CSV table of C-alpha atoms in Angstrom, one decimal:
chain,number,residue,atom,x,y,z
J,1,MET,CA,155.2,70.0,68.6
J,2,THR,CA,157.7,69.4,65.8
J,3,LYS,CA,160.3,66.7,66.5
J,4,GLY,CA,163.2,69.1,65.8
J,5,LEU,CA,161.9,71.7,68.2
J,6,GLU,CA,161.6,69.2,71.0
J,7,LYS,CA,165.4,68.7,71.1
J,8,ILE,CA,166.0,72.4,71.8
J,9,LEU,CA,163.0,73.3,73.9
J,10,THR,CA,164.4,75.9,76.3
J,11,ASP,CA,162.4,77.6,79.0
J,12,GLY,CA,162.3,80.7,76.8
J,13,LEU,CA,160.9,78.7,73.9
J,14,LYS,CA,158.3,77.1,76.2
J,15,ALA,CA,157.2,80.6,77.3
J,16,ILE,CA,156.8,81.7,73.7
J,17,LEU,CA,154.8,78.7,72.8
J,18,ALA,CA,152.6,79.0,75.9
J,19,ASP,CA,151.8,82.7,75.3
J,20,PRO,CA,152.6,83.7,71.7
J,21,ALA,CA,150.6,86.9,72.0
J,22,GLY,CA,153.2,88.2,74.5
J,23,ALA,CA,156.2,87.2,72.4
J,24,VAL,CA,158.6,89.4,70.5
J,25,ILE,CA,160.6,87.6,67.8
J,26,GLY,CA,163.6,89.7,66.7
J,27,VAL,CA,166.2,88.9,64.0
J,28,ASP,CA,169.2,90.4,62.4
J,29,PHE,CA,169.3,90.6,58.6
J,30,ASP,CA,172.7,89.9,57.1
J,31,GLY,CA,174.0,86.5,58.1
J,32,THR,CA,170.8,85.7,59.8
J,33,LEU,CA,168.0,86.1,57.3
J,34,ALA,CA,170.2,86.5,54.3
J,35,PRO,CA,173.5,84.6,53.6
J,36,ILE,CA,176.7,86.6,53.7
J,37,VAL,CA,178.0,87.4,50.2
J,38,PRO,CA,181.2,89.1,48.9
J,39,ASP,CA,179.2,92.2,47.7
J,40,PRO,CA,176.7,93.5,50.3
J,41,GLU,CA,174.5,94.9,47.6
J,42,SER,CA,173.9,91.4,46.3
J,43,ALA,CA,172.6,90.1,49.6
J,44,ARG,CA,169.1,88.7,49.5
J,45,ILE,CA,166.9,87.0,52.1
J,46,HIS,CA,166.7,83.2,52.1
J,47,PRO,CA,164.1,82.2,49.6
J,48,ALA,CA,161.8,80.8,52.2
J,49,GLY,CA,162.2,83.8,54.5
J,50,PRO,CA,159.3,86.1,53.6
J,51,GLY,CA,156.8,83.2,53.7
J,52,VAL,CA,158.0,81.9,57.0
J,53,LEU,CA,158.1,85.4,58.5
J,54,ALA,CA,154.6,86.2,57.3
J,55,ARG,CA,153.3,82.9,58.8
J,56,LEU,CA,155.0,83.5,62.1
J,57,GLY,CA,154.0,87.2,62.2
J,58,ASP,CA,150.3,86.1,62.3
J,59,LEU,CA,151.0,83.9,65.3
J,60,VAL,CA,153.1,86.0,67.7
J,61,GLY,CA,152.7,89.4,69.3
J,62,SER,CA,155.5,91.2,67.4
J,63,LEU,CA,158.1,90.5,64.8
J,64,VAL,CA,161.0,92.9,64.3
J,65,VAL,CA,164.2,93.0,62.2
J,66,ILE,CA,167.0,94.9,63.8
J,67,THR,CA,169.8,95.6,61.3
J,68,GLY,CA,172.8,97.8,60.6
J,69,ARG,CA,171.5,98.3,57.1
J,70,PRO,CA,169.2,101.2,56.2
J,71,ALA,CA,165.7,100.1,57.0
J,72,ALA,CA,164.4,100.6,53.4
J,73,THR,CA,167.3,98.5,52.0
J,74,ALA,CA,166.5,95.6,54.4
J,75,VAL,CA,162.8,95.8,53.3
J,76,GLU,CA,163.8,95.7,49.6
J,77,TYR,CA,166.5,93.0,49.9
J,78,GLY,CA,164.2,90.9,52.1
J,79,SER,CA,160.9,91.5,50.4
J,80,LEU,CA,159.8,92.4,53.9
J,81,ASP,CA,156.8,94.5,52.7
J,82,ARG,CA,155.1,91.1,52.2
J,83,VAL,CA,155.2,90.4,56.0
J,84,PRO,CA,152.1,92.0,57.7
J,85,GLY,CA,152.8,93.8,61.0
J,86,LEU,CA,156.6,93.5,60.7
J,87,VAL,CA,158.7,96.4,62.1
J,88,VAL,CA,162.2,97.0,60.6
J,89,LEU,CA,164.6,99.0,62.8
J,90,GLY,CA,167.5,100.1,60.5
J,91,HIS,CA,170.9,101.6,61.3
J,92,TYR,CA,170.8,99.8,64.7
J,93,GLY,CA,167.6,101.5,65.5
J,94,LEU,CA,168.0,105.0,64.2
J,95,GLU,CA,165.5,104.3,61.4
J,96,ARG,CA,162.1,102.7,61.6
J,97,TRP,CA,160.0,101.1,58.9
J,98,GLU,CA,156.5,100.1,59.7
J,99,ALA,CA,153.4,99.6,57.6
J,100,GLY,CA,155.1,101.1,54.6
J,101,ARG,CA,156.2,104.3,56.4
J,102,LEU,CA,159.9,105.1,57.0
J,103,THR,CA,160.9,107.4,59.9
J,104,THR,CA,164.5,108.6,59.7
J,105,PRO,CA,166.7,111.0,61.8
J,106,PRO,CA,169.0,113.7,60.5
J,107,VAL,CA,172.3,112.6,59.0
J,108,HIS,CA,175.3,112.9,61.5
J,109,PRO,CA,177.4,115.8,60.4
J,110,GLY,CA,180.7,113.9,60.8
J,111,LEU,CA,179.8,111.6,57.9
J,112,ALA,CA,180.7,114.1,55.2
J,113,TYR,CA,184.3,114.3,56.5
J,114,VAL,CA,184.4,110.5,56.7
J,115,ARG,CA,183.3,110.1,53.1
J,116,ALA,CA,186.1,112.5,52.0
J,117,GLU,CA,188.8,110.8,54.0
J,118,LEU,CA,188.1,107.1,53.6
J,119,PRO,CA,189.4,106.8,50.0
J,120,ARG,CA,192.7,108.1,51.2
J,121,LEU,CA,192.8,105.6,54.1
J,122,ILE,CA,192.2,102.6,51.9
J,123,ALA,CA,194.4,103.6,49.0
J,124,GLY,CA,196.7,100.8,48.1
J,125,LEU,CA,194.7,98.1,49.8
J,126,ASP,CA,193.5,95.9,47.0
J,127,GLY,CA,189.9,94.6,47.3
J,128,VAL,CA,188.9,96.9,50.1
J,129,ARG,CA,185.7,98.7,49.4
J,130,ILE,CA,183.5,101.4,50.9
J,131,GLU,CA,179.8,100.9,51.4
J,132,ASP,CA,177.9,104.2,51.9
J,133,LYS,CA,174.7,103.6,53.9
J,134,ASP,CA,173.7,107.2,54.1
J,135,ARG,CA,173.6,107.4,57.9
J,136,SER,CA,176.8,105.3,58.3
J,137,VAL,CA,179.7,104.3,56.2
J,138,ALA,CA,181.3,100.8,56.2
J,139,VAL,CA,184.7,99.6,55.0
J,140,HIS,CA,184.7,96.0,53.8
J,141,THR,CA,187.9,93.9,53.5
J,142,ARG,CA,186.2,90.6,52.6
J,143,GLN,CA,187.4,90.8,49.0
J,144,ALA,CA,191.0,91.7,49.9
J,145,PRO,CA,193.7,89.1,49.2
J,146,GLU,CA,194.3,88.9,53.0
J,147,PRO,CA,191.0,90.1,54.5
J,148,GLN,CA,192.1,89.9,58.2
J,149,ALA,CA,195.4,91.6,57.6
J,150,ALA,CA,193.6,94.4,55.7
J,151,LEU,CA,191.1,94.8,58.5
J,152,ASP,CA,193.8,94.9,61.2
J,153,ALA,CA,195.7,97.5,59.2
J,154,LEU,CA,192.6,99.8,59.1
J,155,ARG,CA,191.6,99.5,62.8
J,156,ALA,CA,193.8,102.3,64.1
J,157,PRO,CA,193.3,104.9,61.3
J,158,ILE,CA,189.6,104.3,61.2
J,159,GLY,CA,189.5,104.6,65.0
J,160,VAL,CA,191.3,108.0,64.7
J,161,LEU,CA,188.8,109.1,62.1
J,162,ALA,CA,185.9,108.1,64.3
J,163,ALA,CA,187.4,110.1,67.2
J,164,GLU,CA,187.8,113.2,65.0
J,165,THR,CA,184.2,113.1,63.8
J,166,GLY,CA,182.4,112.0,66.9
J,167,LEU,CA,181.3,108.7,65.4
J,168,ALA,CA,181.5,105.2,66.7
J,169,VAL,CA,183.2,102.2,65.1
J,170,GLU,CA,181.1,99.0,64.9
J,171,PRO,CA,183.3,95.9,64.0
J,172,GLY,CA,181.9,92.9,62.2
J,173,LYS,CA,182.8,90.1,59.8
J,174,PHE,CA,185.6,91.7,57.8
J,175,VAL,CA,184.0,95.1,58.2
J,176,LEU,CA,184.5,98.3,60.2
J,177,GLU,CA,181.5,100.6,60.2
J,178,LEU,CA,181.5,104.2,61.2
J,179,ARG,CA,178.1,105.2,62.7
J,180,PRO,CA,176.5,107.7,65.1
J,181,PRO,CA,177.2,106.8,68.7
J,182,GLY,CA,174.8,106.0,71.5
J,183,VAL,CA,172.7,103.4,69.7
J,184,ASP,CA,173.2,99.6,69.4
J,185,LYS,CA,171.0,96.6,68.9
J,186,GLY,CA,170.8,96.0,72.7
J,187,GLY,CA,169.3,99.4,73.5
J,188,THR,CA,167.0,99.2,70.5
J,189,LEU,CA,165.7,95.7,71.4
J,190,THR,CA,165.2,96.8,75.0
J,191,ALA,CA,163.2,99.8,74.0
J,192,PHE,CA,161.1,97.7,71.6
J,193,LEU,CA,160.3,95.1,74.3
J,194,ARG,CA,159.1,97.9,76.5
J,195,GLU,CA,157.0,99.4,73.7
J,196,ARG,CA,155.3,96.1,73.0
J,197,SER,CA,154.9,95.1,76.7
J,198,ALA,CA,156.6,91.9,75.8
J,199,ARG,CA,156.2,88.8,78.0
J,200,SER,CA,158.9,86.7,76.3
J,201,VAL,CA,161.6,87.3,73.6
J,202,LEU,CA,163.7,85.5,71.0
J,203,PHE,CA,166.5,87.2,69.2
J,204,ALA,CA,168.6,85.7,66.4
J,205,GLY,CA,171.9,87.1,65.1
J,206,ASP,CA,175.2,86.2,63.7
J,207,ASP,CA,177.8,88.9,64.3
J,208,LEU,CA,179.6,90.9,67.0
J,209,GLY,CA,176.9,93.6,66.8
J,210,ASP,CA,174.3,91.1,67.9
J,211,VAL,CA,176.1,90.4,71.2
J,212,ALA,CA,174.5,93.5,72.7
J,213,ALA,CA,171.0,92.2,71.7
J,214,PHE,CA,171.8,88.8,73.3
J,215,ALA,CA,172.8,90.7,76.5
J,216,ALA,CA,169.5,92.7,76.3
J,217,VAL,CA,167.5,89.4,76.2
J,218,ARG,CA,169.2,88.3,79.4
J,219,ALA,CA,168.9,91.7,81.1
J,220,SER,CA,165.2,92.0,80.2
J,221,GLY,CA,164.1,89.6,83.0
J,222,LEU,CA,161.8,88.0,80.5
J,223,PRO,CA,161.8,84.3,79.5
J,224,GLY,CA,164.2,84.6,76.5
J,225,VAL,CA,166.0,82.7,73.8
J,226,THR,CA,169.2,83.8,72.0
J,227,VAL,CA,169.9,82.1,68.6
J,228,PHE,CA,173.3,82.2,66.9
J,229,SER,CA,173.2,81.9,63.1
J,230,GLY,CA,176.6,80.1,62.7
J,231,SER,CA,179.2,80.6,60.1
J,232,ALA,CA,182.8,79.6,59.4
J,233,GLU,CA,183.9,83.2,60.0
J,234,VAL,CA,182.4,83.8,63.4
J,235,GLY,CA,182.0,80.7,65.4
J,236,ALA,CA,182.8,79.6,69.0
J,237,GLU,CA,183.1,83.0,70.6
J,238,LEU,CA,179.6,84.2,69.5
J,239,GLY,CA,178.1,80.7,69.7
J,240,ALA,CA,179.0,80.5,73.3
J,241,GLU,CA,176.8,83.6,74.0
J,242,ALA,CA,173.7,81.9,72.5
J,243,ASP,CA,171.2,79.4,73.9
J,244,ILE,CA,170.7,77.8,70.5
J,245,VAL,CA,173.1,77.5,67.6
J,246,VAL,CA,171.8,76.9,64.0
J,247,ASP,CA,173.4,76.5,60.6
J,248,GLY,CA,173.2,80.0,59.1
J,249,PRO,CA,170.1,81.6,57.6
J,250,ALA,CA,168.7,78.3,56.5
J,251,GLY,CA,168.9,77.1,60.1
J,252,VAL,CA,167.2,80.3,61.4
J,253,ILE,CA,164.4,80.0,58.9
J,254,GLU,CA,163.9,76.3,59.8
J,255,LEU,CA,163.8,77.2,63.5
J,256,LEU,CA,161.2,80.0,62.9
J,257,ASP,CA,159.1,77.6,60.8
J,258,SER,CA,159.3,75.0,63.5
J,259,ILE,CA,158.0,77.5,66.0
J,260,ALA,CA,155.1,78.3,63.6
J,261,ASP,CA,154.4,74.6,63.2
J,262,ALA,CA,154.3,74.2,67.0
J,263,LEU,CA,151.9,77.1,67.4
J,264,THR,CA,149.5,75.9,64.7
J,265,GLY,CA,149.4,72.3,66.0
J,266,PRO,CA,149.3,69.1,64.0
């Protein structure tokens, strides 16, 4: 047992360590495995991430990344094809990447209208940018002179656009994402736990979209652990939902490495 892990040894962690073959370890990507950066296309996994994930994946029952990004993008930005047995569920679970194979649904028909209308909605808002994720479209205000004010100004018109197209709005850190309704990280994690006949679960996330996954851990009835990857942008509110709070992606990677250390022994 590593000294650092002893200080945060919850019942859920004890269950994972006692029966690793029955454990599902789930993580978000941006803000959890990869530091948040001004340009989402520049995001890359923490340098130690692929190695730690590969090590842990050999020790637990299942390892899964659940992200709002396209699955293939997360695989590329995270070098996740180097992690044997890893499953990546992209677009909140609409896409699945596993063993080099990508499974994707049809594109929601409302997205074409969204792509046409969003440039008009953000006109005049300096620093606001559109990120096209193929099966969803996100509007980022992080680089605006006043990011929160820009985000607040866009909430209502983007909400109207979502209603007109039958899409859902997923809020995050200085971002509003329009995506197909009826899927979130909570439902996706729940389905994955059932698929893998999980006996324990850990999920790590950093943003509002991860609250549903935290709730799914609690609702599963399994010994579980929720981990908040802390940041200056989202703090007390989301941290209060978690069993363990760590210092960003570096803290997440350190925690996962400590679990691997505990499982391999001295």
